[in-house]
mmCIF file of C-alpha atoms in Angstrom:
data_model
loop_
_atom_site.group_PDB
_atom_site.id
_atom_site.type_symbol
_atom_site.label_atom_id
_atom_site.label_comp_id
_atom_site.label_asym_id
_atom_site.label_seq_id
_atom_site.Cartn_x
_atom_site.Cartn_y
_atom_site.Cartn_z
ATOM 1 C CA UNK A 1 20.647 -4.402 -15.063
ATOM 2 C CA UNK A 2 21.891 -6.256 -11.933
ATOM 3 C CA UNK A 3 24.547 -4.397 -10.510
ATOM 4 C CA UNK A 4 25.307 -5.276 -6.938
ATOM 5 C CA UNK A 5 28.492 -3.365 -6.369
ATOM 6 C CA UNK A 6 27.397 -0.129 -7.447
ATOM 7 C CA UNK A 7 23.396 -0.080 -8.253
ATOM 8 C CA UNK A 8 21.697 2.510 -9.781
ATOM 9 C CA UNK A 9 19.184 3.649 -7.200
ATOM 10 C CA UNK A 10 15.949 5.704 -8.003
ATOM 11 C CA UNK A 11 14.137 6.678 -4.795
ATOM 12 C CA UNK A 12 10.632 6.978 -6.208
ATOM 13 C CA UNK A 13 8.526 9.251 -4.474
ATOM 14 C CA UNK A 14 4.783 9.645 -4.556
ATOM 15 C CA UNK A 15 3.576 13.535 -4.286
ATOM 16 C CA UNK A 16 -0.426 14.369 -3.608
ATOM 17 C CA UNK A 17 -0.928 18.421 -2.768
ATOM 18 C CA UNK A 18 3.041 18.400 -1.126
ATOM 19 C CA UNK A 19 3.948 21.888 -1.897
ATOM 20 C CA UNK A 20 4.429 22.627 1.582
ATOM 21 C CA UNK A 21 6.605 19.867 2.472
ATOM 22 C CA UNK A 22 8.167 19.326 -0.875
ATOM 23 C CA UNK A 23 10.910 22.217 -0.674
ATOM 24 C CA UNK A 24 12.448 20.823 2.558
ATOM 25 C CA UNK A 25 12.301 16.746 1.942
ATOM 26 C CA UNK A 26 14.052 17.395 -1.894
ATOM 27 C CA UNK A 27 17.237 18.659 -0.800
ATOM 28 C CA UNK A 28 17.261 15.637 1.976
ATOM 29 C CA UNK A 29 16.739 12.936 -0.821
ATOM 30 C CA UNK A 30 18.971 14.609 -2.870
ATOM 31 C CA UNK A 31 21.994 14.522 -0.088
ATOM 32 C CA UNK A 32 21.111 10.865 0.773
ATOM 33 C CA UNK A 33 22.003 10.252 -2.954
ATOM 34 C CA UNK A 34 24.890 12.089 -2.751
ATOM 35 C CA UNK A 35 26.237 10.815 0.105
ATOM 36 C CA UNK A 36 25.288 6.833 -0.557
ATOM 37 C CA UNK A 37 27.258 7.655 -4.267
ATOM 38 C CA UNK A 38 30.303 9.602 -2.262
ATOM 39 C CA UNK A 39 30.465 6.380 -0.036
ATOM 40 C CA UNK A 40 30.438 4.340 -2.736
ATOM 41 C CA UNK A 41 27.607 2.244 -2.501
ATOM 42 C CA UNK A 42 25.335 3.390 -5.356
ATOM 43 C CA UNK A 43 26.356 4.961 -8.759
ATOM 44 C CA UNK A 44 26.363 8.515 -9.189
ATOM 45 C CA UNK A 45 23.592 7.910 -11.580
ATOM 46 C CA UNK A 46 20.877 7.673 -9.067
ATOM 47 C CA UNK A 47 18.225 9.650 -9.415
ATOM 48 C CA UNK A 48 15.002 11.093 -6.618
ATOM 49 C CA UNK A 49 11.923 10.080 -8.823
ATOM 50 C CA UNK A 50 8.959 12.074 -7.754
ATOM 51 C CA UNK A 51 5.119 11.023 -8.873
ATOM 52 C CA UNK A 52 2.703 13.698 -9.166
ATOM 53 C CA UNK A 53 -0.535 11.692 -8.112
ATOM 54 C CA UNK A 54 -2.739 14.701 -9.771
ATOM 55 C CA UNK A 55 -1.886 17.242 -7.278
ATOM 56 C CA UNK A 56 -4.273 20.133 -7.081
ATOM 57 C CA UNK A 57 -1.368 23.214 -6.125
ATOM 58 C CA UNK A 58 2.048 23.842 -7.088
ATOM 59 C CA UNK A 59 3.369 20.282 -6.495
ATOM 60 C CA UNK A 60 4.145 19.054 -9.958
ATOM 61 C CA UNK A 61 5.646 22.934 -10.825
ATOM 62 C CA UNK A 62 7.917 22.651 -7.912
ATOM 63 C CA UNK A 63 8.852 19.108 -9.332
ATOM 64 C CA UNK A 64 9.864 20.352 -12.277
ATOM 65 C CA UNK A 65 11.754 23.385 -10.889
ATOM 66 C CA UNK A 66 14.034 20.911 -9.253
ATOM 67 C CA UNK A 67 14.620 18.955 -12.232
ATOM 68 C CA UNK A 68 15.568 21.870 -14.354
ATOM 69 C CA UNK A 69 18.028 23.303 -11.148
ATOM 70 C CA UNK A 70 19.239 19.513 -10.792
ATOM 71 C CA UNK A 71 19.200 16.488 -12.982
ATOM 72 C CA UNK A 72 18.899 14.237 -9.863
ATOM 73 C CA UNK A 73 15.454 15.043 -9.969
ATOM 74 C CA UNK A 74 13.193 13.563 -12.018
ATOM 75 C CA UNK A 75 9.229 14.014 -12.106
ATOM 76 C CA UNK A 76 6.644 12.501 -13.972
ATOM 77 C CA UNK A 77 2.491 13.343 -13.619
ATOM 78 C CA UNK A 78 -0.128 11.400 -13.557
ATOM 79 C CA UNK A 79 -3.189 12.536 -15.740
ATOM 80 C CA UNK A 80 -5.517 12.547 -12.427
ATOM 81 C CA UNK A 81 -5.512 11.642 -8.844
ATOM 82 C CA UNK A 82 -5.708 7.575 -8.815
ATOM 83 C CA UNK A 83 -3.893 7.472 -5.233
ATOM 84 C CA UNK A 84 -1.641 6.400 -3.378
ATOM 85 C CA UNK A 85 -0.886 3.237 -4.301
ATOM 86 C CA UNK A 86 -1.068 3.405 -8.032
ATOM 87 C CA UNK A 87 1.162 6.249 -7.494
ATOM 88 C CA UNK A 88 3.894 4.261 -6.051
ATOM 89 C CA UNK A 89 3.299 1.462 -8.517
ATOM 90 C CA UNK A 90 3.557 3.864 -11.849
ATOM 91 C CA UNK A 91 6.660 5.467 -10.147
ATOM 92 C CA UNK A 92 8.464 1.556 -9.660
ATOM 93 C CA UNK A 93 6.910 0.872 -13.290
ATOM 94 C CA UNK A 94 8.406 3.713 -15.036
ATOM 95 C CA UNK A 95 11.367 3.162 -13.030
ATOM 96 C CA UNK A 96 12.292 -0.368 -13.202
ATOM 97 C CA UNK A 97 14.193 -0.496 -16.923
ATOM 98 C CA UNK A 98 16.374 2.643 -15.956
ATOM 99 C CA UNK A 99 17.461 1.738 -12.453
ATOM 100 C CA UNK A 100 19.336 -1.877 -10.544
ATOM 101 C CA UNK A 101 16.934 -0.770 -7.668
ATOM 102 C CA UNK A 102 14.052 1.226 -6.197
ATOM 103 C CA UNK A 103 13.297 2.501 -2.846
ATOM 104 C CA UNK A 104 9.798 3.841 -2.398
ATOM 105 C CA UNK A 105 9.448 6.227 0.337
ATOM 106 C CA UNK A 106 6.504 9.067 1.266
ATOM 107 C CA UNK A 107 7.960 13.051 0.856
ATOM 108 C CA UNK A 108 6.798 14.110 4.222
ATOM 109 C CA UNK A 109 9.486 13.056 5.900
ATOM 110 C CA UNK A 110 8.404 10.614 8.859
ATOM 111 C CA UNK A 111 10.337 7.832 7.124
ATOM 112 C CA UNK A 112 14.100 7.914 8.423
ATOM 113 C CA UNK A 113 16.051 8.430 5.203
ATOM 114 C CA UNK A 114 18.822 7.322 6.535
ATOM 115 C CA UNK A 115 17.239 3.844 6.682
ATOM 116 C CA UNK A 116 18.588 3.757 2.796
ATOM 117 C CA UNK A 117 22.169 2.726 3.401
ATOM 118 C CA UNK A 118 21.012 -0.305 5.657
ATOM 119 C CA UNK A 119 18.867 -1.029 2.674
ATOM 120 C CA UNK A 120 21.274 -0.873 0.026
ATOM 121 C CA UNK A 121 24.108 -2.518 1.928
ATOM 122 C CA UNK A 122 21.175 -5.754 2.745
ATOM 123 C CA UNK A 123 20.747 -5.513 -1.205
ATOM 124 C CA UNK A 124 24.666 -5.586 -1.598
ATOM 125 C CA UNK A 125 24.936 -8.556 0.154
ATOM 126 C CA UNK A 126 22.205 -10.402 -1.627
ATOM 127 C CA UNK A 127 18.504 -9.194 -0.442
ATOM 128 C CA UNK A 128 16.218 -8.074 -3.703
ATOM 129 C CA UNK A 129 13.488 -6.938 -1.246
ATOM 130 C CA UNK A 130 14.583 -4.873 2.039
ATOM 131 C CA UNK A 131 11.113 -3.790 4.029
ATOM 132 C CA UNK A 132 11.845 -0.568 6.088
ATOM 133 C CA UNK A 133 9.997 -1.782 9.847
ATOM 134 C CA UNK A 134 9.043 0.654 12.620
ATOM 135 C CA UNK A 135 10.814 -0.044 15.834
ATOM 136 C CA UNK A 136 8.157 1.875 17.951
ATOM 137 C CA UNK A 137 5.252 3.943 18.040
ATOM 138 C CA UNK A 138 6.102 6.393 20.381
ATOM 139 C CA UNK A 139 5.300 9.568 18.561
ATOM 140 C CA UNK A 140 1.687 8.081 17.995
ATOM 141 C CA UNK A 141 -1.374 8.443 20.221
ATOM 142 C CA UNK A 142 -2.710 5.118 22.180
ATOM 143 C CA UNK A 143 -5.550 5.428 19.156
ATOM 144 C CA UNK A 144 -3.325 5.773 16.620
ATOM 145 C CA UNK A 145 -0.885 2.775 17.953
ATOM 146 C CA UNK A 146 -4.036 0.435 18.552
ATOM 147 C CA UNK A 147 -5.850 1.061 15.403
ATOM 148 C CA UNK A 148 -2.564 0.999 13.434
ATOM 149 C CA UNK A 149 -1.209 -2.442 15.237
ATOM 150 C CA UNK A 150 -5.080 -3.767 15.070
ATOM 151 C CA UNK A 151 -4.746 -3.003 11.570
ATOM 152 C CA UNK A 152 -2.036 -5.801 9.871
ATOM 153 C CA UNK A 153 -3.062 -8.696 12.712
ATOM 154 C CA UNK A 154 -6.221 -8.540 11.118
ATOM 155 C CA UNK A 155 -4.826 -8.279 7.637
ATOM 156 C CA UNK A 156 -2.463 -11.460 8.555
ATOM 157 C CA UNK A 157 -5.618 -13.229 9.722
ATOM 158 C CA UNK A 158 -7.448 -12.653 7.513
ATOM 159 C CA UNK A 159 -4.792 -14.428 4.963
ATOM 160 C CA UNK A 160 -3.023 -11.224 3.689
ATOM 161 C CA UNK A 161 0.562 -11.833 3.924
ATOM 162 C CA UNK A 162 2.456 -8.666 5.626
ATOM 163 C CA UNK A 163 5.134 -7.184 7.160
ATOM 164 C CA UNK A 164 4.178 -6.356 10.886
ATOM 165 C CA UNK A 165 4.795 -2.392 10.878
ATOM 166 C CA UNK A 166 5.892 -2.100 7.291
ATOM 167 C CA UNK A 167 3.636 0.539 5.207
ATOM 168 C CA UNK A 168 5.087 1.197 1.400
ATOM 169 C CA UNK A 169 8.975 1.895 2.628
ATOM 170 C CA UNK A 170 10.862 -0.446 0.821
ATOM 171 C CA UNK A 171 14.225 -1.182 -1.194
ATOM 172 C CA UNK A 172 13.462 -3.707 -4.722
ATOM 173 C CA UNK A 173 15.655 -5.054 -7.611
ATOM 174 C CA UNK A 174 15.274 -4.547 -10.974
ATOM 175 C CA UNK A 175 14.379 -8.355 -10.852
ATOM 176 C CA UNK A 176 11.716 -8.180 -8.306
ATOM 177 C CA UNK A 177 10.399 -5.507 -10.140
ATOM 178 C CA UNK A 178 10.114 -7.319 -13.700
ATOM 179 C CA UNK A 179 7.941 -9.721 -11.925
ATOM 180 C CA UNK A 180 6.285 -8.100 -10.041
ATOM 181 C CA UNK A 181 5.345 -6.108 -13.538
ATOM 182 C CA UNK A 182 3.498 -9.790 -13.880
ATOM 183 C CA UNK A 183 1.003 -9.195 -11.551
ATOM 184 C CA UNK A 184 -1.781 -7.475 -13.404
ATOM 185 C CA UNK A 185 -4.179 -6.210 -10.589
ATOM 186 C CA UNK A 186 -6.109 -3.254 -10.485
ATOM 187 C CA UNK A 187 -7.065 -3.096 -6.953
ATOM 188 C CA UNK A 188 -3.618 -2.429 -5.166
ATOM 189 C CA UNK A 189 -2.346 -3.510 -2.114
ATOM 190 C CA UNK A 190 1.431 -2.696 -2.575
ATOM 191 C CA UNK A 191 2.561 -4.267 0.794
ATOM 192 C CA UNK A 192 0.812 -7.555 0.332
ATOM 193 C CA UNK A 193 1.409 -7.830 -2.993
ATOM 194 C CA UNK A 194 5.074 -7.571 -2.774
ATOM 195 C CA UNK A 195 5.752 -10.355 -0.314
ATOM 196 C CA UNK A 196 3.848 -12.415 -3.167
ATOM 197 C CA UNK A 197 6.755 -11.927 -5.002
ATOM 198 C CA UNK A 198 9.049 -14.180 -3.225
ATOM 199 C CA UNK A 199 12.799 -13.668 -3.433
ATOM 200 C CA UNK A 200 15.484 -13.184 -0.701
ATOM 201 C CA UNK A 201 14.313 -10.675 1.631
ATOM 202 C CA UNK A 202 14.826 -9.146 5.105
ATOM 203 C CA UNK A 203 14.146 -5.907 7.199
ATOM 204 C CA UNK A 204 15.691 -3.013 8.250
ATOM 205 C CA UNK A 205 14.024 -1.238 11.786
ATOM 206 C CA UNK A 206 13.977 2.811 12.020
ATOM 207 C CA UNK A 207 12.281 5.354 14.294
ATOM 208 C CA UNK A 208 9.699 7.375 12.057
ATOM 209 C CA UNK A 209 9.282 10.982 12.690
ATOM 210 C CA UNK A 210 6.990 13.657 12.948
ATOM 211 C CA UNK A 211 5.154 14.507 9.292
ATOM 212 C CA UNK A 212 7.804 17.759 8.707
ATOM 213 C CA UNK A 213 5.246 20.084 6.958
ATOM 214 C CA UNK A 214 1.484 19.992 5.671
ATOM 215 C CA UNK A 215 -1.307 18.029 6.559
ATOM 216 C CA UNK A 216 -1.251 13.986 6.363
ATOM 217 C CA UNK A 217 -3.286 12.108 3.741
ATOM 218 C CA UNK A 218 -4.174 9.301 5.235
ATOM 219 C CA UNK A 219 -7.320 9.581 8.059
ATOM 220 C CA UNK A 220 -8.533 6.681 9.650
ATOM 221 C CA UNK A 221 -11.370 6.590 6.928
ATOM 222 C CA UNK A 222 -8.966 5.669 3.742
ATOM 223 C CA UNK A 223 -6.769 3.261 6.466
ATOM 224 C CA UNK A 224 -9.580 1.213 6.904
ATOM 225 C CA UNK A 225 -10.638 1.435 3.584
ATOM 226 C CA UNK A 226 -7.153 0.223 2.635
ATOM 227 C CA UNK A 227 -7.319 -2.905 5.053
ATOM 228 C CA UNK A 228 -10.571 -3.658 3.299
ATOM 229 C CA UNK A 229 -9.208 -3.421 -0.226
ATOM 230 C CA UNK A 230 -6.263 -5.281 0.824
ATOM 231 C CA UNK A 231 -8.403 -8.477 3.220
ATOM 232 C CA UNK A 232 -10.626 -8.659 0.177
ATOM 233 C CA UNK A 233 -7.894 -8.417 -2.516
ATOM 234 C CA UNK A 234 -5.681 -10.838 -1.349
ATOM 235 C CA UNK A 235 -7.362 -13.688 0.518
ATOM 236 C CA UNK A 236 -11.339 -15.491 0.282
ATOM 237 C CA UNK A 237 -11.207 -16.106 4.184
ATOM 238 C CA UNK A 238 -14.149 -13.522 4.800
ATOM 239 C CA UNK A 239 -16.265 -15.805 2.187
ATOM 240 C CA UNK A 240 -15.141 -19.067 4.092
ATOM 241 C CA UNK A 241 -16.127 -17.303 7.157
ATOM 242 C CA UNK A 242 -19.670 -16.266 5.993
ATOM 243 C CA UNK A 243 -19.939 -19.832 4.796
ATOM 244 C CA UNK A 244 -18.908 -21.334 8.711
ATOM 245 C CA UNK A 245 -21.232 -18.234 10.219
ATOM 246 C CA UNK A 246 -24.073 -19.590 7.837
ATOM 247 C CA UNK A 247 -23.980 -23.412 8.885
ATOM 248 C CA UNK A 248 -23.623 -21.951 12.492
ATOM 249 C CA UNK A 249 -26.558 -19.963 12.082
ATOM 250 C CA UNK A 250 -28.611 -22.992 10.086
ATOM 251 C CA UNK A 251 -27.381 -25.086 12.878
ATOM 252 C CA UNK A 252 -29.002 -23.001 15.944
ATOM 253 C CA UNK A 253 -32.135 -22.144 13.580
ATOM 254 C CA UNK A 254 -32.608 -25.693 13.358
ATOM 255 C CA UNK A 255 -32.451 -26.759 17.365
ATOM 256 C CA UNK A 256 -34.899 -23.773 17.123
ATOM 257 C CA UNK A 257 -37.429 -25.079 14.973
ATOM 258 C CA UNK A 258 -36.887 -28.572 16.878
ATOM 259 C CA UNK A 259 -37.790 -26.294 20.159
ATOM 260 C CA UNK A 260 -40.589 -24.814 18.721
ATOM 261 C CA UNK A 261 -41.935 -28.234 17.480
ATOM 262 C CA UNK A 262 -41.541 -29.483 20.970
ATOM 263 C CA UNK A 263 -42.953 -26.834 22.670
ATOM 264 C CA UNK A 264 -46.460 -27.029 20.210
ATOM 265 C CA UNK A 265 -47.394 -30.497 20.661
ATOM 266 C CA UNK A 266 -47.297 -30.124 24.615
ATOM 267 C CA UNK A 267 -49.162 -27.720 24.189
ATOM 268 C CA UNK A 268 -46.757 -25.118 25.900
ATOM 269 C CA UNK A 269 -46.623 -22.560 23.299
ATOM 270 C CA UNK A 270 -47.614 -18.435 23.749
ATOM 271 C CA UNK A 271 -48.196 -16.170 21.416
ATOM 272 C CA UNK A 272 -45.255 -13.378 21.281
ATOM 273 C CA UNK A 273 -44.031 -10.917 18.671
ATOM 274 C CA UNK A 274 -40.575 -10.014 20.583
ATOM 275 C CA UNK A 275 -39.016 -13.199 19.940
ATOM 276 C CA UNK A 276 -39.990 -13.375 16.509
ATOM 277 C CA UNK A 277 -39.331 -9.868 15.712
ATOM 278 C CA UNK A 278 -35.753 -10.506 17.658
ATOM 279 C CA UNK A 279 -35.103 -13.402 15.349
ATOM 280 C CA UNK A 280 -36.646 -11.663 11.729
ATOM 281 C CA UNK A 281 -34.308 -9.018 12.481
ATOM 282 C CA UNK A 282 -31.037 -10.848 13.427
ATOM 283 C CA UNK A 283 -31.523 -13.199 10.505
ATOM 284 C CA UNK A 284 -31.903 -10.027 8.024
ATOM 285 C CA UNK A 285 -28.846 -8.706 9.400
ATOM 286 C CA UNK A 286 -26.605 -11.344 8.663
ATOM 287 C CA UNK A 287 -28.044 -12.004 5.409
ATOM 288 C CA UNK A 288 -27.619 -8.509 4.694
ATOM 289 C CA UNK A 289 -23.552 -8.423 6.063
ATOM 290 C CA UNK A 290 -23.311 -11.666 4.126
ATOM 291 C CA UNK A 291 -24.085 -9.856 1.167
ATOM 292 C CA UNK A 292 -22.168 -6.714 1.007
ATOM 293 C CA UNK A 293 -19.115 -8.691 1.500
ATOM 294 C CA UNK A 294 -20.209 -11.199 -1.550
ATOM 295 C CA UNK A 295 -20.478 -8.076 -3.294
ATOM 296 C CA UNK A 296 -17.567 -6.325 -2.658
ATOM 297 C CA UNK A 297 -15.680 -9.581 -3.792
ATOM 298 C CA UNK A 298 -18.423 -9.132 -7.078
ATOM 299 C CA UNK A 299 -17.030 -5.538 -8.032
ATOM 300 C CA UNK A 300 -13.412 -6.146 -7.564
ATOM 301 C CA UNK A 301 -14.294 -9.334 -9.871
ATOM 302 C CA UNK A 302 -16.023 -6.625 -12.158
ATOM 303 C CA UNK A 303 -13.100 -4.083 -12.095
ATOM 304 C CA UNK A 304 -10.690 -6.342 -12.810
ATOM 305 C CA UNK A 305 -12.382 -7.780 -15.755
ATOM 306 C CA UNK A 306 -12.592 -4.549 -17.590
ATOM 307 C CA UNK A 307 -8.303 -4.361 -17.743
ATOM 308 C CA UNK A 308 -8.505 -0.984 -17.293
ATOM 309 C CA UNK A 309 -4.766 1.158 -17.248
ATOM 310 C CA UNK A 310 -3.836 1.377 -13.493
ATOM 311 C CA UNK A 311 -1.975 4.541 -14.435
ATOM 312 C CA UNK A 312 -1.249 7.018 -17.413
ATOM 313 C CA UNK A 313 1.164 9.249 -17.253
ATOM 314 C CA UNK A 314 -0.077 12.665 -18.754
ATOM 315 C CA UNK A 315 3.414 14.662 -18.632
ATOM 316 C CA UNK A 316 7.401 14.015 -17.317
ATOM 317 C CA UNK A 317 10.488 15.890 -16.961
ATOM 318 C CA UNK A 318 12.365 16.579 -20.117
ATOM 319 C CA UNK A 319 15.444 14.507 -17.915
ATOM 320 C CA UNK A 320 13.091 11.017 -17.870
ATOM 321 C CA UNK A 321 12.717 10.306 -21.353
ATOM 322 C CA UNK A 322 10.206 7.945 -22.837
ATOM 323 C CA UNK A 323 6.776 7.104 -21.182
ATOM 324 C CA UNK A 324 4.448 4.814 -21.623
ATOM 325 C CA UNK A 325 1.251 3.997 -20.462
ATOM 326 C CA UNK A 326 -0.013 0.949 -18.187
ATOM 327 C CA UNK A 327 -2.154 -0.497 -20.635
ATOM 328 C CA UNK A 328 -1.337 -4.463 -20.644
#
């Protein structure tokens, strides 16, 4: 498929303990595909794909209560919680062969949804990737703005490639998405992976919202985890800075030694622990820092080498069809 005149679009949807929030956000996806078929944009074969990410309520029955009520809807359910991102990716997987294009969006309803028919008219005119961008923080608190904004400098710095402001909101062709079917890791960092990808590509700014309902799932605990998996997934810059810090280090410990050479044959040297205790313990720490980061870069290296499935899909609505597991 490559339809640009009228696409088949599947919003794909990832759903972790949303039965709160679930009932209202459905019948707004559901009217955004509506309306972008009525308008003639998309084909009235678009479909709201929802991914149970192992939910632990009434999520995945209230995703198939909408598919039996409306065949719009489409669900399909992971065998256990693997997250967020693996969610999105077995949604855009399972997706990709049935649609012209994907947007992936979160159900709680801080994403403008209206944001779609900027996307799919950017798409129309030639764009395979269209990254949804937040015009301002407002809403946020000065914590939430500084960590958040603090957040993808770093990641650019550090060498991952991203969209200033851009989390997992994002329009891609069927195109994008066969290659991007290419790239086989199993630590996933959606938004840095994507602009990997290449292709013609722009933005499209909105104002995000208040979460509508429930409780968010993302604390500032599995953010920074995420800007971790994603510095040491995508770029070796924290190595080649360990390896500058070291020489440093060797450097200074050496016009130290020089000192201390100096300072014995004139006979100027006193005995002291608080120096050397200063210097033991400064040295251990780095080596120790220097470590864990070699060895965070050691079990990615050992994850990935075991090709495990980076999704399996346990169950789907009797409207999907065929599944099939993430094996290659």
């Amino acid at each position: 498929m490559n339809n640009r005149t009228d696409p088949i679009l599947y919003i794909v949807i990832p759903c972790y303990n949303e039965q709160e929030v679930l009932p209202i956000t459905a019948p707004m996806f559901l009217q955004k595909i509506n309306d972008l078929a009525a308008a003639g944009k998309i084909s009235p074969d678009s479909r709201v794909l929802f991914v149970n990410d192992g939910s632990k309520d009434r999520t995945w029955e209230i995703i198939c209560d909408l598919a039996a009520r409306d065949p719009h809807y489409a669900g399909i359910c992971q065998s256990r919680n693997r997250g967020h991102q693996n969610a999105v990716l077995a949604g855009l997987m399972e997706a990709k062969s049935r649609c012209d294009i994907t947007i992936s969006i979160d159900c709680d309803g801080q994403d403008d949804i209206n944001a779609m028919d900027a996307m799919v008219d950017a798409y129309r005119d030639g764009c395979d990737v269209v990254y949804g961008v937040r015009s301002k923080r407002e809403t946020d608190t000065f914590f939430k703005r500084f960590t958040a904004e603090s957040f993808y400098k770093i990641l650019n710095a550090m060498g991952a490639e991203v969209v200033f402001n851009h989390a997992d909101y994002r329009l891609m062709s069927a195109r994008v998405l066969e290659e991007f079917a290419r790239f086989r890791e199993v630590n996933l960092f959606l938004r840095g992976m994507v602009p990997l990808v290449g292709f013609k590509s722009t933005c499209v700014t909105y104002e995000r919202h208040e979460r509508i309902a429930g409780e968010s799932h993302y604390p500032l605990s599995k953010m920074l985890a995420l800007a971790f998996d994603g510095i040491t997934s995508l770029s070796i810059k924290p190595i080649r800075f360990i390896t500058g810090f070291g020489v440093f280090v060797a450097l200074v410990s050496f016009i130290g030694v020089l000192w201390a050479v100096i300072e014995a044959a004139l006979g100027l040297t006193v005995s002291g622990w608080a120096s050397m205790t200063s210097i033991i313990c400064f040295v251990s720490g780095v080596q120790l820092i220097c470590l864990g980061v070699i060895g965070e870069y050691i079990g990615k290296i050992y994850l990935e080498s075991k090709h495990r499935p980076r999704y399996i899909i346990s169950d789907a609505t009797p409207n999907f069809g065929e599944i099939k597991e993430d094996a290659q």
